[in-house]
Tab-separated table of C-alpha atoms in Angstrom:
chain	number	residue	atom	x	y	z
A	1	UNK	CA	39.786	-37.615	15.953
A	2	UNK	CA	43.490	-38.544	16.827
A	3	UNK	CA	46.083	-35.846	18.493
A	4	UNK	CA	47.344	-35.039	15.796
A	5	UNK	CA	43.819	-34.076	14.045
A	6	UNK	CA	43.158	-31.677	17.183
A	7	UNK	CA	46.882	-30.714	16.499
A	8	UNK	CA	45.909	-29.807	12.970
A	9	UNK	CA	42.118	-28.344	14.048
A	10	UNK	CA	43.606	-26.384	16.748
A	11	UNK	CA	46.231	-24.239	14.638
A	12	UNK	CA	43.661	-23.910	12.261
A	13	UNK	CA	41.359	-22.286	14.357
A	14	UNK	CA	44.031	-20.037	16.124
A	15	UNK	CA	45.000	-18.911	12.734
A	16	UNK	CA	41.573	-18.231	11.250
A	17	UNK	CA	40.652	-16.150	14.450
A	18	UNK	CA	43.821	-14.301	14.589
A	19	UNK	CA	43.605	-13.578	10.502
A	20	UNK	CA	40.014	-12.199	10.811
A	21	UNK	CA	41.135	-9.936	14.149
A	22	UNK	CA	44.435	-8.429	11.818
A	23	UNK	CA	41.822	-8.261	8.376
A	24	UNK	CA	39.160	-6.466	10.692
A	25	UNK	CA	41.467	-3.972	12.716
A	26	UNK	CA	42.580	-2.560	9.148
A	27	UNK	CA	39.239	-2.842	7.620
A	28	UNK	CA	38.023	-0.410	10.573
A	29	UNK	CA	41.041	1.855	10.071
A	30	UNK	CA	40.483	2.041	6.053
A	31	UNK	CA	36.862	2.576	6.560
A	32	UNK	CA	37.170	5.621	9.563
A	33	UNK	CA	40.216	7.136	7.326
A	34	UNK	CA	37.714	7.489	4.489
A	35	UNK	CA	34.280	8.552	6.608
A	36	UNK	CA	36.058	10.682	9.292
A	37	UNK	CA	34.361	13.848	7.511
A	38	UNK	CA	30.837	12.377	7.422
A	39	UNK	CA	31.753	11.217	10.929
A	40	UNK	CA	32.173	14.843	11.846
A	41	UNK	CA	29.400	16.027	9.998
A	42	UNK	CA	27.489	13.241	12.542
A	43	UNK	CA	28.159	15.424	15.969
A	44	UNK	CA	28.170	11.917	17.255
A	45	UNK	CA	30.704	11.010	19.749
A	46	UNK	CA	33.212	8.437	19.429
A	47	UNK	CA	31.230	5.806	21.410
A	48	UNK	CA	28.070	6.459	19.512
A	49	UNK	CA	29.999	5.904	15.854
A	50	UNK	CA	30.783	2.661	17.565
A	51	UNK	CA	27.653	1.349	18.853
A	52	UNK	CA	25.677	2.975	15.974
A	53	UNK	CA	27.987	2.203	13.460
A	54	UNK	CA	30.788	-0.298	13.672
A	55	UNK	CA	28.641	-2.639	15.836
A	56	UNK	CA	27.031	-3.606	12.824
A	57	UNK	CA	30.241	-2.555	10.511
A	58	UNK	CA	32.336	-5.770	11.769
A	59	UNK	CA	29.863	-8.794	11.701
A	60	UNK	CA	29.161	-7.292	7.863
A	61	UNK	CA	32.795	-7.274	7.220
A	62	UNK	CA	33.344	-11.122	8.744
A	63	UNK	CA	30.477	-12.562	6.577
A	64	UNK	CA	31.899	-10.502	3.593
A	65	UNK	CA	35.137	-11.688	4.021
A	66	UNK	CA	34.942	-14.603	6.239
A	67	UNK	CA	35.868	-17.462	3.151
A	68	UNK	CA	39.272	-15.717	2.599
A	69	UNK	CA	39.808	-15.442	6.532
A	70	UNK	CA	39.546	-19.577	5.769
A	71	UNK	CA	41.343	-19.751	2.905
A	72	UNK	CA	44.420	-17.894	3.958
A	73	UNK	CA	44.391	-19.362	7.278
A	74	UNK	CA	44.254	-23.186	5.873
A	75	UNK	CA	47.027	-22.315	3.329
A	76	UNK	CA	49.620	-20.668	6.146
A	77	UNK	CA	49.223	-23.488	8.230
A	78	UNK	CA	49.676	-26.106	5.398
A	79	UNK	CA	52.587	-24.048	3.952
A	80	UNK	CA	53.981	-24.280	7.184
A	81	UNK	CA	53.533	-27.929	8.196
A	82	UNK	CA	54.933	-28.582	4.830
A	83	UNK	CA	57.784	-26.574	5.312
A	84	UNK	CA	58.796	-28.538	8.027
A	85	UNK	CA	58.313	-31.671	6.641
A	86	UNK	CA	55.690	-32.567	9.272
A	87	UNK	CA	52.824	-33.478	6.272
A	88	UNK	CA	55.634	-35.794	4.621
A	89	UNK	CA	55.802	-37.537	8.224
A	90	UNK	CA	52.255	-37.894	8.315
A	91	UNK	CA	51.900	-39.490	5.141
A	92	UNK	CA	55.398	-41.735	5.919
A	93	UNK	CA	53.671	-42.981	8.534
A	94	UNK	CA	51.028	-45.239	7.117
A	95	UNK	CA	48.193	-42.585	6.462
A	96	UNK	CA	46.432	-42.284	4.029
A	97	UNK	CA	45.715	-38.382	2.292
A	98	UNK	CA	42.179	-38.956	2.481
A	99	UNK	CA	42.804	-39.528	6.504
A	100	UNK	CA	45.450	-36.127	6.602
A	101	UNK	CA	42.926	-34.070	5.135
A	102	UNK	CA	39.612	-34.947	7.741
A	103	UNK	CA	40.935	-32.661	10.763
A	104	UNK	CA	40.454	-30.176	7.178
A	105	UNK	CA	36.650	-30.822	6.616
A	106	UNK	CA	36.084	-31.227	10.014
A	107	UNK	CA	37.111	-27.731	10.530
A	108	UNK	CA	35.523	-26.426	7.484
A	109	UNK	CA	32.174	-28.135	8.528
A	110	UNK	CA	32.529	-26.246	11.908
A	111	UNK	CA	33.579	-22.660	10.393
A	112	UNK	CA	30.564	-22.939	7.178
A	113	UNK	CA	28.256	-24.017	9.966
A	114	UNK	CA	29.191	-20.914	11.900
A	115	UNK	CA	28.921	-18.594	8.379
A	116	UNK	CA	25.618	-20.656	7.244
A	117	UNK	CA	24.254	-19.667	10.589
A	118	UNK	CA	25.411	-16.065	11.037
A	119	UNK	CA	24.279	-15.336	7.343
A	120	UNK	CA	20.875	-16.452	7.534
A	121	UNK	CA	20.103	-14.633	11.478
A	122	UNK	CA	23.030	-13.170	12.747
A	123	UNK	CA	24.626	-10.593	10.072
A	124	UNK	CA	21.370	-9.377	8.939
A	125	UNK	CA	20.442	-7.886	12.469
A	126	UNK	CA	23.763	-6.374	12.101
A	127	UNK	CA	23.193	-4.910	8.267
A	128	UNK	CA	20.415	-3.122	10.304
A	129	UNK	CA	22.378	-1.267	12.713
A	130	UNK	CA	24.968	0.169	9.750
A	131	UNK	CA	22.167	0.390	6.827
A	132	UNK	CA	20.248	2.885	9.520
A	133	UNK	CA	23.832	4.795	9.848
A	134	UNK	CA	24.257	4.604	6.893
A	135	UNK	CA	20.967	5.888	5.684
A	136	UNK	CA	20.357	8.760	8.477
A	137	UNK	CA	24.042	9.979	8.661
A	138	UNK	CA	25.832	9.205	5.347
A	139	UNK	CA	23.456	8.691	2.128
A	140	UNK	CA	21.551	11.654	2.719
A	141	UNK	CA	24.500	13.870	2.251
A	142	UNK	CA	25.427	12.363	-0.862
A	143	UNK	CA	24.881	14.260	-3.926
A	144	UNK	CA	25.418	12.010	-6.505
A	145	UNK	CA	22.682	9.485	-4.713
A	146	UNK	CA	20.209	12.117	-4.766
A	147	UNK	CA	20.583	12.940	-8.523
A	148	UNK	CA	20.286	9.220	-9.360
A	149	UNK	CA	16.165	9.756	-9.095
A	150	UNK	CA	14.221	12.533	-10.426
A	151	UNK	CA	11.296	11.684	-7.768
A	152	UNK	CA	13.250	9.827	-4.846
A	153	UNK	CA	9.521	9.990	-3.045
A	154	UNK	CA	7.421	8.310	-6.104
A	155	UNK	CA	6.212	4.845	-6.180
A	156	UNK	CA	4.873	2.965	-8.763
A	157	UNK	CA	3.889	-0.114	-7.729
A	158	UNK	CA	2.090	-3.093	-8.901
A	159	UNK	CA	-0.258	-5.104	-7.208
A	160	UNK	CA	-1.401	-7.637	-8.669
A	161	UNK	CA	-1.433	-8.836	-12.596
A	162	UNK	CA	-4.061	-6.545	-13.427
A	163	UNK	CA	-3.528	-3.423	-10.970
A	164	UNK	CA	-1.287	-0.952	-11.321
A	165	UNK	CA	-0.676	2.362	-8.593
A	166	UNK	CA	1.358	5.081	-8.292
A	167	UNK	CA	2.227	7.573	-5.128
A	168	UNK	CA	4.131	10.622	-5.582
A	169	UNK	CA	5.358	13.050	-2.591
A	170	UNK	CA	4.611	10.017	-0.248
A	171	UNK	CA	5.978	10.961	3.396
A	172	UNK	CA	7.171	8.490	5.704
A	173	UNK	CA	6.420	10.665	8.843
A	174	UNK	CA	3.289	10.934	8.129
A	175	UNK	CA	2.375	8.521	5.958
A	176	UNK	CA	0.813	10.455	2.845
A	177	UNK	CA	1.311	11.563	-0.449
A	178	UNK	CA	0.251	14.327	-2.156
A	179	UNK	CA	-1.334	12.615	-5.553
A	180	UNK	CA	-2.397	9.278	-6.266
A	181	UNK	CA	-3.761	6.798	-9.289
A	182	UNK	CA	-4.748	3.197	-9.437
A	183	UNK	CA	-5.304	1.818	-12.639
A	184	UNK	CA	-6.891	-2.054	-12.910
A	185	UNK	CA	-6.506	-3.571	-16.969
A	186	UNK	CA	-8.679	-6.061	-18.852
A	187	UNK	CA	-7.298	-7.488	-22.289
A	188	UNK	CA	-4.682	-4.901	-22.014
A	189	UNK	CA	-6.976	-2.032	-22.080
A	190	UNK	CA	-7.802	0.215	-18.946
A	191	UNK	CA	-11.460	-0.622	-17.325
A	192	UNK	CA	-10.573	0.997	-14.430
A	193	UNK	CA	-8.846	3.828	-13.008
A	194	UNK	CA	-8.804	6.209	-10.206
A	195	UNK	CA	-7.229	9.769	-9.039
A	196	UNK	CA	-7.080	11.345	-5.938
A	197	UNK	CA	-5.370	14.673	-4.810
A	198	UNK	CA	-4.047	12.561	-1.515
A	199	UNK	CA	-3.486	9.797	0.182
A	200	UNK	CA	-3.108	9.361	3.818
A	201	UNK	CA	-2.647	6.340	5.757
A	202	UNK	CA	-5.749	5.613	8.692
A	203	UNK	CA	-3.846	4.156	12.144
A	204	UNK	CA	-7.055	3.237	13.183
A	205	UNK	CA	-8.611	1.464	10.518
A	206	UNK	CA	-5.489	0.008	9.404
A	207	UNK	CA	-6.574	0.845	5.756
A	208	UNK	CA	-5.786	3.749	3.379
A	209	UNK	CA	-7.883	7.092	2.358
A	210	UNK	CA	-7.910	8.899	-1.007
A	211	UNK	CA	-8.757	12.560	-0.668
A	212	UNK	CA	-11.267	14.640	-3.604
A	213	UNK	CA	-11.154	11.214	-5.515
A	214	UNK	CA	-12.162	10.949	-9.259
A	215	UNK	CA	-13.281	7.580	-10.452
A	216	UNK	CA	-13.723	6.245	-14.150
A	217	UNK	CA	-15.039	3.219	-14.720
A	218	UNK	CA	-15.137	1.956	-18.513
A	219	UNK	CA	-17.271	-0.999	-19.924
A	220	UNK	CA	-19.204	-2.547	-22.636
A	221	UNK	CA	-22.103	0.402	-21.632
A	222	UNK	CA	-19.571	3.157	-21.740
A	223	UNK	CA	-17.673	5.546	-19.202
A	224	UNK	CA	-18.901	6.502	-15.961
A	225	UNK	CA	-17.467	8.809	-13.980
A	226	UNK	CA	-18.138	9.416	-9.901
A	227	UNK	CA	-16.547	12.115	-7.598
A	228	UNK	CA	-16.082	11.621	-3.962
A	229	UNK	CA	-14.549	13.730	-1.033
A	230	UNK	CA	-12.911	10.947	0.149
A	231	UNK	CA	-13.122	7.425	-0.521
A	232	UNK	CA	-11.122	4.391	1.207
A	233	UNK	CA	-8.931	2.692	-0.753
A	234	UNK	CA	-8.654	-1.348	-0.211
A	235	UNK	CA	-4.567	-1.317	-0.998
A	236	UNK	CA	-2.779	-4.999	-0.177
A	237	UNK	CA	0.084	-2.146	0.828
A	238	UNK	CA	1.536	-1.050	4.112
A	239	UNK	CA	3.253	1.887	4.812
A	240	UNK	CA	6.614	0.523	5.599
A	241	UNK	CA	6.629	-0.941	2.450
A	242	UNK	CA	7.087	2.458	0.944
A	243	UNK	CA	10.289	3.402	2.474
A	244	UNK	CA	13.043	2.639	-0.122
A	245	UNK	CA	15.708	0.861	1.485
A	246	UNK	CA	18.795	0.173	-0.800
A	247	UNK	CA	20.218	-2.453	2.286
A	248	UNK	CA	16.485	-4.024	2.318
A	249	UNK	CA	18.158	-7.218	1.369
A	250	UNK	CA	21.086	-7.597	3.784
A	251	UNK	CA	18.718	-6.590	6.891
A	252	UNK	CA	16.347	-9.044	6.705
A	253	UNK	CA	16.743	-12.783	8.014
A	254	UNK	CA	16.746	-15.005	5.654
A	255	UNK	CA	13.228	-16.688	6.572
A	256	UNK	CA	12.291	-12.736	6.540
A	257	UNK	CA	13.692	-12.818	3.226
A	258	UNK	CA	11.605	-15.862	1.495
A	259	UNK	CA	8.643	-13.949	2.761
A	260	UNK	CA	9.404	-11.394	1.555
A	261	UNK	CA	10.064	-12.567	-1.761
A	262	UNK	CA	6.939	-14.950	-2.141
A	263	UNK	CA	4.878	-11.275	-1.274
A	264	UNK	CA	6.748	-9.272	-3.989
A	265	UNK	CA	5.795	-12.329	-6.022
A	266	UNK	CA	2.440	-12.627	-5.591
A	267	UNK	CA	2.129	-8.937	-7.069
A	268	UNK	CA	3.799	-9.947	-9.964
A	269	UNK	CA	6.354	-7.701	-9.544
A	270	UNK	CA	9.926	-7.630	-11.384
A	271	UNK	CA	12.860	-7.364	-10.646
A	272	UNK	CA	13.662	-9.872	-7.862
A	273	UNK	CA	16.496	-11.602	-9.368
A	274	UNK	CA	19.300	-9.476	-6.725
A	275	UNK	CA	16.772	-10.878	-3.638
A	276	UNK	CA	16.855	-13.733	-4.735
A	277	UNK	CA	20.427	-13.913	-5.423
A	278	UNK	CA	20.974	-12.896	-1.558
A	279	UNK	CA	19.185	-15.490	-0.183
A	280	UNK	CA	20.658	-18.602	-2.557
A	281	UNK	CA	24.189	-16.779	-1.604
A	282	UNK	CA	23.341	-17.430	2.730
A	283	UNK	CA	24.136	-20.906	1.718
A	284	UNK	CA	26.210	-21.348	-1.615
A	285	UNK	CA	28.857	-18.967	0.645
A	286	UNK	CA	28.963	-21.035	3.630
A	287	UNK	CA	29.434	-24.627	1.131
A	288	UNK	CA	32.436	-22.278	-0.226
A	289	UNK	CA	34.027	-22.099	3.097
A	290	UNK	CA	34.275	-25.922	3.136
A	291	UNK	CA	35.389	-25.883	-0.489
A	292	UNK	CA	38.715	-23.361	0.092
A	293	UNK	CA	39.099	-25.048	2.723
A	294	UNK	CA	40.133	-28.430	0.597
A	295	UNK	CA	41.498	-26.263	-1.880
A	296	UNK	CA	43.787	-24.360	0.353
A	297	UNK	CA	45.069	-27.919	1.970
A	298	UNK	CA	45.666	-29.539	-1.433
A	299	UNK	CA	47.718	-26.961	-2.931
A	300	UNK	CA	49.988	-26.274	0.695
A	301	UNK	CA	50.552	-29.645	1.355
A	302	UNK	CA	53.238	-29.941	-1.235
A	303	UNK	CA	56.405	-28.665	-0.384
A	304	UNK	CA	58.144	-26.308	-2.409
A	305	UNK	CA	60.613	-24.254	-2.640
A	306	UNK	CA	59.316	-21.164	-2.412
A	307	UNK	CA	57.544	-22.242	0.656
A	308	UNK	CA	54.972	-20.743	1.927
A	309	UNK	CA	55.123	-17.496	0.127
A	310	UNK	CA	54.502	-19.613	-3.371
A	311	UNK	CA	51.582	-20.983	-1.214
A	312	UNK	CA	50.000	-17.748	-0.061
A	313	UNK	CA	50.586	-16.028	-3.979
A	314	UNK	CA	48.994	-19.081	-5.772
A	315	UNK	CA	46.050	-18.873	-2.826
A	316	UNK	CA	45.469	-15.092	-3.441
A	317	UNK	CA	45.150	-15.879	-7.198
A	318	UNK	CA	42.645	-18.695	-6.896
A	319	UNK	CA	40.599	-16.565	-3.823
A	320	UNK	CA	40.607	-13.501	-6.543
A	321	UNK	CA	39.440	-15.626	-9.587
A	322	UNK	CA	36.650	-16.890	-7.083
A	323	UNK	CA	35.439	-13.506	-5.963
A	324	UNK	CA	35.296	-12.244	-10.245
A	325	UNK	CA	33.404	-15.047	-10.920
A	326	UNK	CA	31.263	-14.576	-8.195
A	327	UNK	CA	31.019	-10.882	-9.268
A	328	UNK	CA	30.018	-11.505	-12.730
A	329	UNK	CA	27.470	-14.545	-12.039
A	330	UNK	CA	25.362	-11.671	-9.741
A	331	UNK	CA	25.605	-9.056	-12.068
A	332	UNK	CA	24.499	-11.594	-14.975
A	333	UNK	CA	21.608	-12.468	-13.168
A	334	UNK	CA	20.502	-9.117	-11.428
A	335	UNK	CA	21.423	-6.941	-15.515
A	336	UNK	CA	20.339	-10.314	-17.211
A	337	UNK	CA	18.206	-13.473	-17.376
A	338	UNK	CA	20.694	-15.377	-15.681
A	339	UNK	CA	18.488	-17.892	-13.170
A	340	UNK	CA	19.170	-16.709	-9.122
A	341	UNK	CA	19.884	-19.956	-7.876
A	342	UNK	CA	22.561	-21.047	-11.151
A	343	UNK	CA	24.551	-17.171	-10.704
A	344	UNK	CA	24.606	-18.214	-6.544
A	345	UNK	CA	26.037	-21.407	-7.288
A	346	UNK	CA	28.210	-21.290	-10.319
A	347	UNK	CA	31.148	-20.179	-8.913
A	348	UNK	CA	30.928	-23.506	-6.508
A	349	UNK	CA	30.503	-25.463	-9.315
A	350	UNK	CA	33.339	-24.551	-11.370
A	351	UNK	CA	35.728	-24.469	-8.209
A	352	UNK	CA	34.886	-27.374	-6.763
A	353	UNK	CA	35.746	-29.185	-10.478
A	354	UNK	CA	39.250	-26.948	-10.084
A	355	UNK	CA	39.194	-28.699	-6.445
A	356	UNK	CA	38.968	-32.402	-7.938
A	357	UNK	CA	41.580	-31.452	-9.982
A	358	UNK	CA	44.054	-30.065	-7.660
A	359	UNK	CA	43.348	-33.499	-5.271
A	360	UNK	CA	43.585	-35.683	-8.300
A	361	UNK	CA	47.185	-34.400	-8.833
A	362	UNK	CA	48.077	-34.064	-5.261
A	363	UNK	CA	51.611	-36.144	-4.992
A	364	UNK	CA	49.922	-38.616	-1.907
């Protein structure tokens, strides 16, 4: 690393931290113009929103926009140096383009590292701090998420390949619910299956009890049917596992995550594909920052004469045609059989070929 490379890593930096300060200040202000009611609703004070609320608000913000921060700030600089002829100078002067551009992955190594590291510990611990606002203060007021469910407090659940349960009225406080089946299958037919009028949760035991239970049992000797007053049920379930949590996915750590994940699977249960999604995403994002990155040198390092303006439009284009296809790759595989790891990484794929491109045709 010359002076010049700390030249170029230096206003890189200062412009990345001073883009994501301006993009966050009017992030905050859109987002309190458009919850000051449920803000007032709160009866929190103004310090309370903050710590309860936009403590976790901004790190989500920064890892949700934190590849544009990157992307804008390599192209204003570029535009810039180019606009004063310093990048022609650099090349004049005996070096190479590969060489111009390493003060550019250098500083995209540094910046992913910090996103690939935030993502995976960092943000998440953050998620938790808004998702609870948001949960407690906001969703609960909404209409329109209520209606989505006909019973918000049922669960049917699978457990394994062969067992199937379901919990209606389940309270979180006091962890039970008012009726409760478990049904086990054979060949596709029911051998199994039990009802109880409750289900409450034992602290002490650690296990769960079904209240004025009624068991069938059905095999090659017939039905048999057995009545109990209560009866404890060996469920591989615990109680926190039967809160629904729309921001499950974005508060846990990414190790969290995988565990997660490998449980749900072990049930057999569907409909993973958007978990999965999250976690490939921790790391196909952060490789994006060090993508733009290139991209956003290539294209500002040629001077033109609509400096940087022509820079910054072209950038927003390419930065909005990344975020679509990122858009429609997640909703392919979370709506559709679209593999996790291909819809996390497509978007990489196909930019990094626009990125060869854009080098290959870079005047050098």
């Amino acid at each position: 690393m010359k002076k010049i490379d700390w030249y170029i890593l230096r206003k890189l930096l200062t412009a990345f931290f001073f883009c994501m300060l301006l993009f966050t200040v009017v992030a905050v202000a859109v987002d309190s113009s458009e919850k000051t009611d449920d803000f007032v609703k709160t009866g929190l004070s103004t310090w309370d929103i903050i710590k309860k609320y936009y403590l976790g608000f901004v790190p989500w913000i920064w890892g949700l926009l934190f590849p544009l921060f990157v992307f804008i700030a390599v192209i204003f600089i570029t535009s810039k140096m180019a606009g004063k002829s310093e990048v022609i100078a650099i090349l004049a002067s005996g070096t190479s383009y590969n060489r111009f551009l390493r003060p550019y992955i250098v500083g995209g190594i540094f910046l992913a590292s910090i996103l690939w590291v935030g993502s995976r510990y960092l943000i998440p611990k953050a998620n938790s701090i808004r998702g609870e606002f948001q949960t407690e203060y906001i969703d609960k007021n909404d209409r329109s998420k209520k209606n989505q469910e006909v019973c918000p407090d049922c669960y049917f659940l699978r457990i394994d390949s062969n067992t199937y349960v379901g919990i209606k009225d389940y309270d979180a406080t006091t962890h039970t619910a008012n009726r409760f089946f478990l049904d086990r299958t054979k060949n596709n037919q029911v051998v199994y299956n039990l009802r109880a009028y409750s289900l409450k949760w034992d602290t002490a035991s650690k296990k769960w009890t079904a209240i004025t239970v009624t068991e069938r049992r059905v095999d090659s000797i017939g039905e048999r049917i057995t009545q109990y007053p209560e009866l404890i049920v060996n469920l591989q379930i615990k109680p926190e596992e039967l809160i629904k949590d729309e921001y499950l996915k974005e508060k846990l750590t990414t190790p969290e995550l995988t565990k997660f994940i490998a449980r749900q699977e072990l049930r057999a249960n569907e409909g993973l594909s958007a978990l999965k999604v999250e976690r490939y995403r921790r790391s196909a994002t952060a490789f994006s920052v060090v993508l733009l990155t290139l991209i956003g040198a290539v294209i500002a390092s040629r001077k033109t004469r609509g400096g940087s303006g022509m820079h910054l439009a072209l950038g927003i284009i390419i930065a909005a045609l990344f975020i679509v296809s990122d858009r429609f790759s997640t909703v392919f595989a979370t709506k559709g059989s679209f593999p996790p790891l291909l819809a996390a990484w497509v978007p990489n794929i196909a930019f990094a070929t626009v990125a060869y491109w854009l080098y290959r045709k870079a005047p050098k």
